[in-house]
Coordinates of C-alpha atoms and ligand atoms in Angstrom, one line a residue:
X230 CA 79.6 153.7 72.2
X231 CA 79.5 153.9 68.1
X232 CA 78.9 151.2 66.2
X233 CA 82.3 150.6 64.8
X234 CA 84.1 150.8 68.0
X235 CA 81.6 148.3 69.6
X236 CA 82.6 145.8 66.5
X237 CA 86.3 146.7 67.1
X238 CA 86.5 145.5 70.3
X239 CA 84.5 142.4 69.8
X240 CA 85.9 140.9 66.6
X241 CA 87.9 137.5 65.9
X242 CA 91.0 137.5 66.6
X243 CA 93.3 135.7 63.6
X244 CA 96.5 137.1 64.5
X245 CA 97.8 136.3 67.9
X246 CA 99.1 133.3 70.0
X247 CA 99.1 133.1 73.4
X248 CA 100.5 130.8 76.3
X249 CA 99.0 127.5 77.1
X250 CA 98.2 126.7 80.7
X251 CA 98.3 122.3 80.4
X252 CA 100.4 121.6 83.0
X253 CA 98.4 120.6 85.2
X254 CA 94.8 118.5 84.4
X255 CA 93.0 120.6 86.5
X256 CA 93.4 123.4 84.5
X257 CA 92.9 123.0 81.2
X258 CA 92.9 126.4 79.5
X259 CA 92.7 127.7 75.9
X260 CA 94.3 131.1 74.8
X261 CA 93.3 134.3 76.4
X262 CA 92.0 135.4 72.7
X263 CA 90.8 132.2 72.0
X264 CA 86.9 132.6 70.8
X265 CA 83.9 130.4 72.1
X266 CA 80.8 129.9 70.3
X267 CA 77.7 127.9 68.6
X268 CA 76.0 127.3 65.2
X269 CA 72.9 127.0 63.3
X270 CA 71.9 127.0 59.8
X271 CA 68.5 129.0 58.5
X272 CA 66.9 126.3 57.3
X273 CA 66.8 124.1 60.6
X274 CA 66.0 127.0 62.5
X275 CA 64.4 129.5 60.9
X276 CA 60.7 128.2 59.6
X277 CA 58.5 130.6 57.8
X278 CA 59.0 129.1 54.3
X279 CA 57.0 131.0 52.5
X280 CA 56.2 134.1 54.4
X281 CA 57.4 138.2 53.7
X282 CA 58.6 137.7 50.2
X283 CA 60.8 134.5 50.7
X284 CA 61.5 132.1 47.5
X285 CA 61.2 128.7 47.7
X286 CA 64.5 126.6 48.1
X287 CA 65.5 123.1 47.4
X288 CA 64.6 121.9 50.7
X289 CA 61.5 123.1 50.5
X290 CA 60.5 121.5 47.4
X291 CA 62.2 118.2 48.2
X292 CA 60.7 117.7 51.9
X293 CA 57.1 118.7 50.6
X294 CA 57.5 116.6 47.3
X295 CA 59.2 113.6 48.5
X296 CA 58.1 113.5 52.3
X297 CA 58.6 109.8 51.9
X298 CA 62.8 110.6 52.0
X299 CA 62.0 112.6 55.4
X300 CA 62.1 110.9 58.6
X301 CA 58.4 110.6 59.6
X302 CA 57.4 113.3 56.5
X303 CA 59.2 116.0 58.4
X304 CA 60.3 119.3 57.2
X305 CA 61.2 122.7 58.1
X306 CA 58.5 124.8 57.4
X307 CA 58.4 125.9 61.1
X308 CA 61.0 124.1 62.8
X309 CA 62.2 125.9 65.9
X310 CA 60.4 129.6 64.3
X311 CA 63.7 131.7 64.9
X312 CA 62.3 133.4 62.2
X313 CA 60.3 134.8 64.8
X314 CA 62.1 134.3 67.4
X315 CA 65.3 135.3 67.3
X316 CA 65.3 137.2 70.4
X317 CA 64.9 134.4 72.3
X318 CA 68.1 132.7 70.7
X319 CA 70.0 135.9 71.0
X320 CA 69.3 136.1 74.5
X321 CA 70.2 132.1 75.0
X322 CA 73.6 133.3 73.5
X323 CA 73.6 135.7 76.2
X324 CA 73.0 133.0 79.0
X325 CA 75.7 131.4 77.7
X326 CA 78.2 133.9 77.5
X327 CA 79.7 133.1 74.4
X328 CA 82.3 135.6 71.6
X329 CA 80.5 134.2 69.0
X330 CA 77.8 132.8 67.1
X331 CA 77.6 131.5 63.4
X332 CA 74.4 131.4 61.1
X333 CA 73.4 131.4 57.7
X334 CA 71.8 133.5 55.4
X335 CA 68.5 132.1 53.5
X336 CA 69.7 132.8 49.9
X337 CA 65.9 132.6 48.7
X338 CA 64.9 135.3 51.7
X339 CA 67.0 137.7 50.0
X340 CA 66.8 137.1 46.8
X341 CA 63.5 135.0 46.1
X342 CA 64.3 133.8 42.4
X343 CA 68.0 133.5 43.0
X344 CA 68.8 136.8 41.0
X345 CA 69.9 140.1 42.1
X346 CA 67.4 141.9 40.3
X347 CA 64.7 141.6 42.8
X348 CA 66.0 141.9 46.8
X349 CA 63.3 140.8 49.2
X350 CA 63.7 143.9 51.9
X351 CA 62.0 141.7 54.3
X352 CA 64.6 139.4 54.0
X353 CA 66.9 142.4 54.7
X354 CA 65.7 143.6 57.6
X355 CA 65.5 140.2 59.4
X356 CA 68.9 139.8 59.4
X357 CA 70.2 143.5 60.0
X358 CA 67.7 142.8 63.0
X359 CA 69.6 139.5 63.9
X360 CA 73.4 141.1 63.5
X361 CA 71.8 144.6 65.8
X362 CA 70.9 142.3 68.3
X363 CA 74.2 140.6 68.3
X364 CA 76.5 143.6 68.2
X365 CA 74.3 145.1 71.0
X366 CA 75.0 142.1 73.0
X367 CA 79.0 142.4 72.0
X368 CA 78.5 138.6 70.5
X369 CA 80.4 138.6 66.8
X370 CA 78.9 137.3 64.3
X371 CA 79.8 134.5 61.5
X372 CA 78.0 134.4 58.8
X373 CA 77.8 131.2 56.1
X374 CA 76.3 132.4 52.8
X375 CA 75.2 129.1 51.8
X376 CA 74.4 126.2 54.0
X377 CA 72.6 124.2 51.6
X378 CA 69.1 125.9 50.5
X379 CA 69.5 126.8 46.9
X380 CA 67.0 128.9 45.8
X381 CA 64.6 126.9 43.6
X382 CA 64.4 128.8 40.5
X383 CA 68.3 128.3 40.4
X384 CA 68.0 124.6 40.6
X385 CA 65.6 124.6 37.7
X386 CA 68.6 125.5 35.8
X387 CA 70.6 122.7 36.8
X388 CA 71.3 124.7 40.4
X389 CA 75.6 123.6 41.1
X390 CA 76.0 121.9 37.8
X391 CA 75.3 124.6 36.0
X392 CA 78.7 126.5 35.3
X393 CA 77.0 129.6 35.4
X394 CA 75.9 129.6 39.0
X395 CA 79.1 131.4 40.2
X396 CA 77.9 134.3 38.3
X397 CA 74.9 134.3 40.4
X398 CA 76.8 133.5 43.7
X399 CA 79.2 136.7 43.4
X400 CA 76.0 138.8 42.4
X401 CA 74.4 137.2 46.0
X402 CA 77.7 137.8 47.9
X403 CA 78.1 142.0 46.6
X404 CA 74.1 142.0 48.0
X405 CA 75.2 140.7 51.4
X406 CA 78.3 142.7 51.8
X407 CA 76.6 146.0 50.6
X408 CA 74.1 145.1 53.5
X409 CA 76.0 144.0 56.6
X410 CA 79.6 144.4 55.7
X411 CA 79.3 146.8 58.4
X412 CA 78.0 144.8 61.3
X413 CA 79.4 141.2 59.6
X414 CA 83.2 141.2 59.2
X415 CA 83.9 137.8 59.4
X416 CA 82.4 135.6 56.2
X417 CA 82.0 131.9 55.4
X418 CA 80.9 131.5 51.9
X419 CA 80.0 127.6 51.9
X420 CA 79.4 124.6 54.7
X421 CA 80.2 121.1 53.6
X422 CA 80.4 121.2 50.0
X423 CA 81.7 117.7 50.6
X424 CA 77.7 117.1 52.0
X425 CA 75.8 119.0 49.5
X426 CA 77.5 118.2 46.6
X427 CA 78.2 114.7 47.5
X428 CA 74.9 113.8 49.4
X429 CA 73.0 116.2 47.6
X430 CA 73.8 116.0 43.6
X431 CA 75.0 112.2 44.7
X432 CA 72.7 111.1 46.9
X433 CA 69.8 111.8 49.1
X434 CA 69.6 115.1 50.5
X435 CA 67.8 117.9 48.3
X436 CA 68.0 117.9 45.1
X437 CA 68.7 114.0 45.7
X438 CA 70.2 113.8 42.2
X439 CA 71.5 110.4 43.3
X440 CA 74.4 111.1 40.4
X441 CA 77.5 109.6 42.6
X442 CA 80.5 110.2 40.7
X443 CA 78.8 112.3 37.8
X444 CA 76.7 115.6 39.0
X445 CA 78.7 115.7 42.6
X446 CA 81.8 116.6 40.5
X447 CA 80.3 118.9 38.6
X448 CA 79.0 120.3 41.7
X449 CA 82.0 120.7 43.5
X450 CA 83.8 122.6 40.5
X451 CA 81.7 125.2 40.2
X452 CA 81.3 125.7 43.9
X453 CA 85.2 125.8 43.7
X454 CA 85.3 128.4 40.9
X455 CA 81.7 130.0 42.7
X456 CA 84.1 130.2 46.2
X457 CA 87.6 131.8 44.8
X458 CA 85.4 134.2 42.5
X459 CA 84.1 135.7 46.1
X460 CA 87.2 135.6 47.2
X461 CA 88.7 137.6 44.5
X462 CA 85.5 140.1 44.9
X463 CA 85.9 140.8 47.9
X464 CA 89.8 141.6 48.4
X465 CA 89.2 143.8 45.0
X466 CA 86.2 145.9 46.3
X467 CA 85.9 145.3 49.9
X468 CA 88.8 145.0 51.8
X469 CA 87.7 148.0 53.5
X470 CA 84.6 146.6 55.1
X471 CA 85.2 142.6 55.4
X472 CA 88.1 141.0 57.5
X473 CA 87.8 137.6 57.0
X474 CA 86.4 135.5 54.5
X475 CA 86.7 131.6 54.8
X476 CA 85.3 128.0 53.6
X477 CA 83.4 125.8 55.6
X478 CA 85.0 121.9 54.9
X479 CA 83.9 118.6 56.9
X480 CA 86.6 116.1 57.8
X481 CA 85.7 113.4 59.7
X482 CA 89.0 111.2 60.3
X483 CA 89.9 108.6 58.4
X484 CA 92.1 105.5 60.1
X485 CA 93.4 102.7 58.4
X486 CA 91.0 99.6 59.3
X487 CA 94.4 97.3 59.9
X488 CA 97.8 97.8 59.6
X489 CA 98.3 96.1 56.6
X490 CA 100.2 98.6 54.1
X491 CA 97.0 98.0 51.4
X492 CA 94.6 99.8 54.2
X493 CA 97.3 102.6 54.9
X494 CA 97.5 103.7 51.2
X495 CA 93.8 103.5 50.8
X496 CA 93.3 105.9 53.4
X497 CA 95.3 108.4 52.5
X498 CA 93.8 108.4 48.9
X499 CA 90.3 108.7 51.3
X500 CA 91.6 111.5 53.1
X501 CA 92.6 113.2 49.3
X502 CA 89.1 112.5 48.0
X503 CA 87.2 113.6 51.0
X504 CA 89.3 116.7 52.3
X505 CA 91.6 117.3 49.8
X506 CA 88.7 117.3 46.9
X507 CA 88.2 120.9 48.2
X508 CA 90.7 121.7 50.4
X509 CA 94.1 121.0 47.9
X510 CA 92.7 123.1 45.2
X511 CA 92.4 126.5 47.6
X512 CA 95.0 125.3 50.5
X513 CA 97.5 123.8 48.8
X514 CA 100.8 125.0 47.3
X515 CA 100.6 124.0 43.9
X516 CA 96.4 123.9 43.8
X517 CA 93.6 122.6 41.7
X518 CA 92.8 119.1 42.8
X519 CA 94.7 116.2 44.9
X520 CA 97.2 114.6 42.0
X521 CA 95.7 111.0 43.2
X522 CA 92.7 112.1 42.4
X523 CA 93.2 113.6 39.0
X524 CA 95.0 110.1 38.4
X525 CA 92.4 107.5 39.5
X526 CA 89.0 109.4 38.1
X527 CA 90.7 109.7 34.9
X528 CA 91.4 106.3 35.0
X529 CA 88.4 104.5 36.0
X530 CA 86.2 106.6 33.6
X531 CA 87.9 105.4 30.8
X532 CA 88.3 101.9 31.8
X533 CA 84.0 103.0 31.8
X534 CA 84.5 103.7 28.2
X535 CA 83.9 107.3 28.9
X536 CA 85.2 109.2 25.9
X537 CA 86.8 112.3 28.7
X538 CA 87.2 112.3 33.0
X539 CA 84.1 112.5 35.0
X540 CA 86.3 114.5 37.0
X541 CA 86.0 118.5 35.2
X542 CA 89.4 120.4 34.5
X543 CA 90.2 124.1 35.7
X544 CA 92.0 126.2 33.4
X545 CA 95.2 127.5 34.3
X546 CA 93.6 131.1 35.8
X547 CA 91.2 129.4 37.4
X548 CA 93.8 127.1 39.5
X549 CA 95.5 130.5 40.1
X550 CA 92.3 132.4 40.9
X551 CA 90.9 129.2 43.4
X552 CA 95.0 128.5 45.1
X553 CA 95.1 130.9 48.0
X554 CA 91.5 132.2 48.2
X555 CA 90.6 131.6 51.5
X556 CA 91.6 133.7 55.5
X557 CA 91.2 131.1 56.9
X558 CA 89.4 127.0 57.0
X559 CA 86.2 126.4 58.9
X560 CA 86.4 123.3 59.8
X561 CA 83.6 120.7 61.0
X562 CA 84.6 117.5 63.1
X563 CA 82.4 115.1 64.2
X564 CA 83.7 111.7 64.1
X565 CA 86.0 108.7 62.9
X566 CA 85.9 106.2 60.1
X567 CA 88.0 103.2 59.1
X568 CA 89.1 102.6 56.0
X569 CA 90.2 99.1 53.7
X570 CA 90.9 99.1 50.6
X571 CA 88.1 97.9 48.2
X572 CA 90.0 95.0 46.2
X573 CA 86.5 94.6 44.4
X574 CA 86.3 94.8 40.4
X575 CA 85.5 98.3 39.2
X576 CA 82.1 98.4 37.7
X577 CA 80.7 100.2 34.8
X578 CA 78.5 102.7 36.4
X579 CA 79.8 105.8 37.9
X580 CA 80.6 105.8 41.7
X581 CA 83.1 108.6 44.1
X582 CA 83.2 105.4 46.6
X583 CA 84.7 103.8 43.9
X584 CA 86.6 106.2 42.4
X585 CA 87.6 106.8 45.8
X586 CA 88.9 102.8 46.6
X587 CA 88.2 102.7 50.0
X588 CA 85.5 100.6 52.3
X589 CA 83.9 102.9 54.8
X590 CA 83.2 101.6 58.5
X591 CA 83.2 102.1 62.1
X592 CA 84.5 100.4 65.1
X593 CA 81.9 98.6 67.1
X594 CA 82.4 99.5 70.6
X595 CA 83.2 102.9 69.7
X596 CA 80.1 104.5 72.2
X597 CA 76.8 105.4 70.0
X598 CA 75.5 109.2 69.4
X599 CA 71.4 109.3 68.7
X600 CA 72.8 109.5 65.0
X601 CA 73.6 106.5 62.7
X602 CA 77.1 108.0 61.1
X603 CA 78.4 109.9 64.4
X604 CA 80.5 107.9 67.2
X605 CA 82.5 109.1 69.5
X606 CA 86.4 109.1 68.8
X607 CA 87.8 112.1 70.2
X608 CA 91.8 111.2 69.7
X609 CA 90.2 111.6 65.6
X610 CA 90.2 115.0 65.8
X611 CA 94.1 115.5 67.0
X612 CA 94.9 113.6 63.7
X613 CA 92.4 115.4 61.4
X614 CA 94.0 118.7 62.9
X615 CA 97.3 117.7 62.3
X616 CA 96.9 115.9 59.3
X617 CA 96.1 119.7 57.7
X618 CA 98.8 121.0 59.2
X619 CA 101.1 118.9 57.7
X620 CA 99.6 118.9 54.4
X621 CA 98.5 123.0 54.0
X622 CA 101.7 124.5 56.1
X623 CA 99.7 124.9 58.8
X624 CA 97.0 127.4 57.5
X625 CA 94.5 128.9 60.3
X626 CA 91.8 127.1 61.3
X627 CA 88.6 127.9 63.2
X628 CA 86.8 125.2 64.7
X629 CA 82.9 125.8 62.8
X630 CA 81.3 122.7 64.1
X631 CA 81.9 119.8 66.4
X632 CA 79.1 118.3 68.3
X633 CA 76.8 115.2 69.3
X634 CA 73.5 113.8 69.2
X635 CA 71.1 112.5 72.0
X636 CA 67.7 111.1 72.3
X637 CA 65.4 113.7 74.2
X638 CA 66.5 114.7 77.9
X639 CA 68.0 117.1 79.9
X640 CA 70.3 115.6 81.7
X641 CA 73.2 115.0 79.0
X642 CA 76.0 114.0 80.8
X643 CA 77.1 111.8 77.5
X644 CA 77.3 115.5 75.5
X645 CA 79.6 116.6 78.4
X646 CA 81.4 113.2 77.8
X647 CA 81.8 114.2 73.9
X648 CA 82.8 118.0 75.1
X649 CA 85.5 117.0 77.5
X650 CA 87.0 114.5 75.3
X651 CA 87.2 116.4 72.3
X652 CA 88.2 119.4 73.9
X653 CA 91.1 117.9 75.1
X654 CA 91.9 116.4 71.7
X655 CA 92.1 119.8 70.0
X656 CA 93.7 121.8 73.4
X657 CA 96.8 119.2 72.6
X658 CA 96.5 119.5 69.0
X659 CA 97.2 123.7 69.7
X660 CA 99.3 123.3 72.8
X661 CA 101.4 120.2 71.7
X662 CA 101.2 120.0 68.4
X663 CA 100.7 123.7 67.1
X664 CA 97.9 123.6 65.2
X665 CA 96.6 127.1 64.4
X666 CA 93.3 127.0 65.9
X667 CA 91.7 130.4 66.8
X668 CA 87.8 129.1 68.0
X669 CA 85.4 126.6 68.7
X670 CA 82.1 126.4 67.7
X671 CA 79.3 123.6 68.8
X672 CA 77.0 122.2 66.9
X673 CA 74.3 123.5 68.0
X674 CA 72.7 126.1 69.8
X675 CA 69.1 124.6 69.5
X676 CA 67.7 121.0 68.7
X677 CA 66.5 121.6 64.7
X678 CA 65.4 120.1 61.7
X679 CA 68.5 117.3 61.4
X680 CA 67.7 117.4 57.1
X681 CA 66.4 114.1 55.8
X682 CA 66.6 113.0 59.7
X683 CA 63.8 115.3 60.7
X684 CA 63.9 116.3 64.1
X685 CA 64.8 112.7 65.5
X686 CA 67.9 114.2 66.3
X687 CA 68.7 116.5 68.9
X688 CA 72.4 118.3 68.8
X689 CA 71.5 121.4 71.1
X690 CA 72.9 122.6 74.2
X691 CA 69.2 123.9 74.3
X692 CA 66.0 121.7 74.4
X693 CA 63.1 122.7 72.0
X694 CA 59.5 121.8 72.7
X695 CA 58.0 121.6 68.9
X696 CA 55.1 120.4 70.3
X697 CA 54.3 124.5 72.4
X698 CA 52.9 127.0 70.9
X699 CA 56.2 129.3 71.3
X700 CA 58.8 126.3 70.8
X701 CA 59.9 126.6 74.1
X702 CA 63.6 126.2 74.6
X703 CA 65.2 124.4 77.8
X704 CA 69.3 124.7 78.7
X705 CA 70.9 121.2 79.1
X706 CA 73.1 120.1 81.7
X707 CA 75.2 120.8 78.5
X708 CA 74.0 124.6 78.5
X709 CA 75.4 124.6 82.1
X710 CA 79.0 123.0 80.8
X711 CA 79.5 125.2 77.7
X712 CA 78.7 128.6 79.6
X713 CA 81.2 127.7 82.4
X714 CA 83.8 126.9 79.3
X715 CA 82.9 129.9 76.9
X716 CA 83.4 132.4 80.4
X717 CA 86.5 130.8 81.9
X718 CA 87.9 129.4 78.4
X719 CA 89.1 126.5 80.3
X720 CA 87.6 122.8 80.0
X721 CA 85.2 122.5 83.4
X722 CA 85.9 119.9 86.0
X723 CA 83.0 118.5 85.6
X724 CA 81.4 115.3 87.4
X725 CA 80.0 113.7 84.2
X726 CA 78.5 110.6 86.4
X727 CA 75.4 113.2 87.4
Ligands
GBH287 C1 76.7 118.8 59.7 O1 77.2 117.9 58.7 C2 75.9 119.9 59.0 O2 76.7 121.0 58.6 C3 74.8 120.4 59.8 O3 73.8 121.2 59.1 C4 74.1 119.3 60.6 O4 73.0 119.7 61.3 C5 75.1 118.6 61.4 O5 76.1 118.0 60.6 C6 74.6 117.4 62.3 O6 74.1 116.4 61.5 O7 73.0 109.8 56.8 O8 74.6 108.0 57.0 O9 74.3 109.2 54.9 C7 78.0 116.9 59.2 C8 78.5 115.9 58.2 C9 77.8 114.5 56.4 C10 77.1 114.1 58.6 C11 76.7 113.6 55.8 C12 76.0 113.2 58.1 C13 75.4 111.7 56.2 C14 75.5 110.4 56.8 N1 77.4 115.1 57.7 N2 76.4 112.6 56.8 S1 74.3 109.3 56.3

């Protein structure tokens, strides 16, 4: 069979809606076209930091200069070695039967100083290799351009606050779709801007700017501009090749701590400053960022004595060229939140939580995950997904991540748990509700390196032995589960008490 007719027949469907079978609980079933899949990110995975021509990237620099940020000095610089062995995770995608699988591209394994003029063909061939395997196993690929390691010769320049970093983005995107627009149709140009941004420029991931309120909005303009300029590119000059291109946004759900009308309002505003900080500016109607927002930054920073808004300004064509330019949202759901308004006096320095007016928590006896910030809420993700619905006319969504994490084991019948629940969350959100939701995706396929949490957390379907030679990798109970859903696209009856 040729190569385009084997894509053909195994890409994404965006278009179609199908019939529902909920009636009864035994049979729980998603749409016939509905697609099944799991994710991982190079840097967890991939290892080999330094070998074949790769650049160094952020993360790179940051876990070998400030180890002491790590959990237990940890870093990626082998990790689970899909670098080398991505035939093993192919053939776990195999096992599990799934339509898809979503990784990202190492920008610094491309292009080592971050700039088009020198491609790293080594780079190249790994990942033709990668999407060859794939398509000769029928699994479609999605591919995330950027999931958070910035080449570091690009950070030396300031890396996302640096206006002229979307300049280098585009020249990185036409490089990717000259080289696997023809096995890759379906794109994903950033994950969680909200986390690298944010946690990066305003906190303690890589670069750990730990600018809250300052560099993360700076950051998260030019990734906006950096986003709809890829857009534009690509339905200008390849149309042709590419299908889909999308944004990757996390939105954990945020409830009102009491019923009190204070706590409503302020999370609402959190829900603007957390989702609709990226999402109104490309998903919205009338664009550029949530009108709250504009309202209280502008505020606040000059109460601050701050001469303009900490908060940057698009210019008319750039609201036009960023409104619009997405296929579709990716979106990751882990977990709930509660908010209460902050009735605290604003202080002088900087701050998004401020800015923001809200008190972050979570419920007590909501059950534990192995990771501080992740419980399990599933009834949160019904609400996120219709909470874009109502506010961005329903725009297609694809499911990119959703997942939990465990301490070491096999038997994870509290993953199942999380599976079922929020499963069934998101079937009523389509079925009941009609949200547009055309996949799911679990985070993840493997255990990997969990960023400044090392490898102390473990989010795979797949076990990984770091201490072997060849990083052995082990199915789950979980494994078990997801195969059985991704083959019969209806939730398993499972007995979650084994
Ligand atoms: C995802 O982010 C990432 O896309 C993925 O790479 C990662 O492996 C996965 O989560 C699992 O962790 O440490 O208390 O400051 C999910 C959203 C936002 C969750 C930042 C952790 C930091 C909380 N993440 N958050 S804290």
């Amino acid at each position: 069979m040729s190569w385009t007719l084997i894509t053909s027949l195994v890409v994404i469907t965006l278009g179609c809606a199908d019939a529902y079978n909920i009636e009864s609980p035994n049979t729980l079933c998603f749409p016939e076209h509905f697609s099944f899949g799991v994710a991982t990110a190079a840097y967890q995975i991939e290892g080999a930091w330094n070998v074949s021509g790769k650049g160094e990237s952020i993360w790179d620099r940051y876990t070998h200069d400030k180890p002491e940020r790590i959990f237990s000095r940890q870093n990626g610089d082998v990790t689970t070695d899909s670098y080398h062995l991505y035939k093993d995770d192919v053939s776990m995608l195999v096992q599990l039967g799934v339509q898809h699988y979503r990784f990202s591209i190492s920008w610094p394994r491309i292009l080592p100083s971050g700039l088009s003029n020198e491609v790293n063909e080594d780079g190249i061939r790994y990942y033709l290799e990668l999407l060859t395997e794939l398509n000769n196993h029928g699994i479609t690929p999605i591919v995330t351009m950027y999931h958070w390691d910035l080449p570091q010769a690009l950070q030396d320049l300031g890396g996302w606050t640096n206006p002229t970093i979307a300049d280098y983005f585009v020249d990185y995107a036409r490089v990717l779709f000259d080289n696997f627009g023809s096995r890759a149709k379906t794109w994903l140009t950033f994950n969680e801007p909200m986390s690298f941004c944010h946690d990066g420029y305003g906190g303690n991931d890589a670069p750990g700017a730990r600018s809250s309120g300052f560099e993360d909005y700076m950051c998260a303009h030019h990734v906006l501009r950096a986003h709809g300029m890829v857009y534009r590119m690509y339905r200008d000059e390849y149309a042709d090749k590419i299908d889909y291109v999308g944004i990757t946004l996390d939105f954990s759900w945020l409830e009102p701590a009491t019923t009190s009308e204070d706590d409503q309002k302020a999370a609402e505003i959190a829900r603007q400053f957390y989702m609709g900080w990226y999402a109104h500016p490309i998903f919205s109607k009338t664009g550029d960022y949530p009108p709250i927002m504009r309202e209280r930054v502008d505020a606040i920073s000059k109460l601050q004595h701050f001469p303009r808004s900490r908060l940057p300004r698009f210019t008319p064509e750039e609201v036009k060229m960023i409104r619009g330019s997405a296929d579709f949202l990716g979106l990751n759901h882990y977990t709930t939140y509660l908010i209460s308004k902050n009735k605290g006096k604003i202080s002088l320095l900087p701050s998004f939580e401020e800015d923001m007016g809200g008190i972050i928590s979570q419920k007590k006896e909501w059950p534990k995950s192995n990771s501080t910030w992740l419980k399990v809420v599933p009834w949160g993700f019904r609400k996120s997904l219709n909470w874009v619905r109502l506010e961005y006319d329903n725009p297609k969504v694809f499911i990119t991540e959703n997942g939990m994490s465990l301490e070491r084991g096999l038997k994870d019948s509290r993953r199942i748990n999380y599976l079922d629940g929020y499963l069934k969350s998101l079937l009523m959100a389509m079925a009941k509700d009609k949200c547009r939701v055309y996949g799911y995706t679990y985070w993840s396929l493997l255990d990997n390196f969990e960023w400044t949490r090392g490898f102390s957390e473990r989010f795979g379907l797949y076990d990984v032995d770091y201490e072997s030679p060849n990083k052995t990798r082990t199915p789950r109970s979980s494994a078990h589960y997801f195969k059985e859903l991704a083959q019969t696209r209806c939730i398993p009856a499972w007995n979650y008490t084994t």
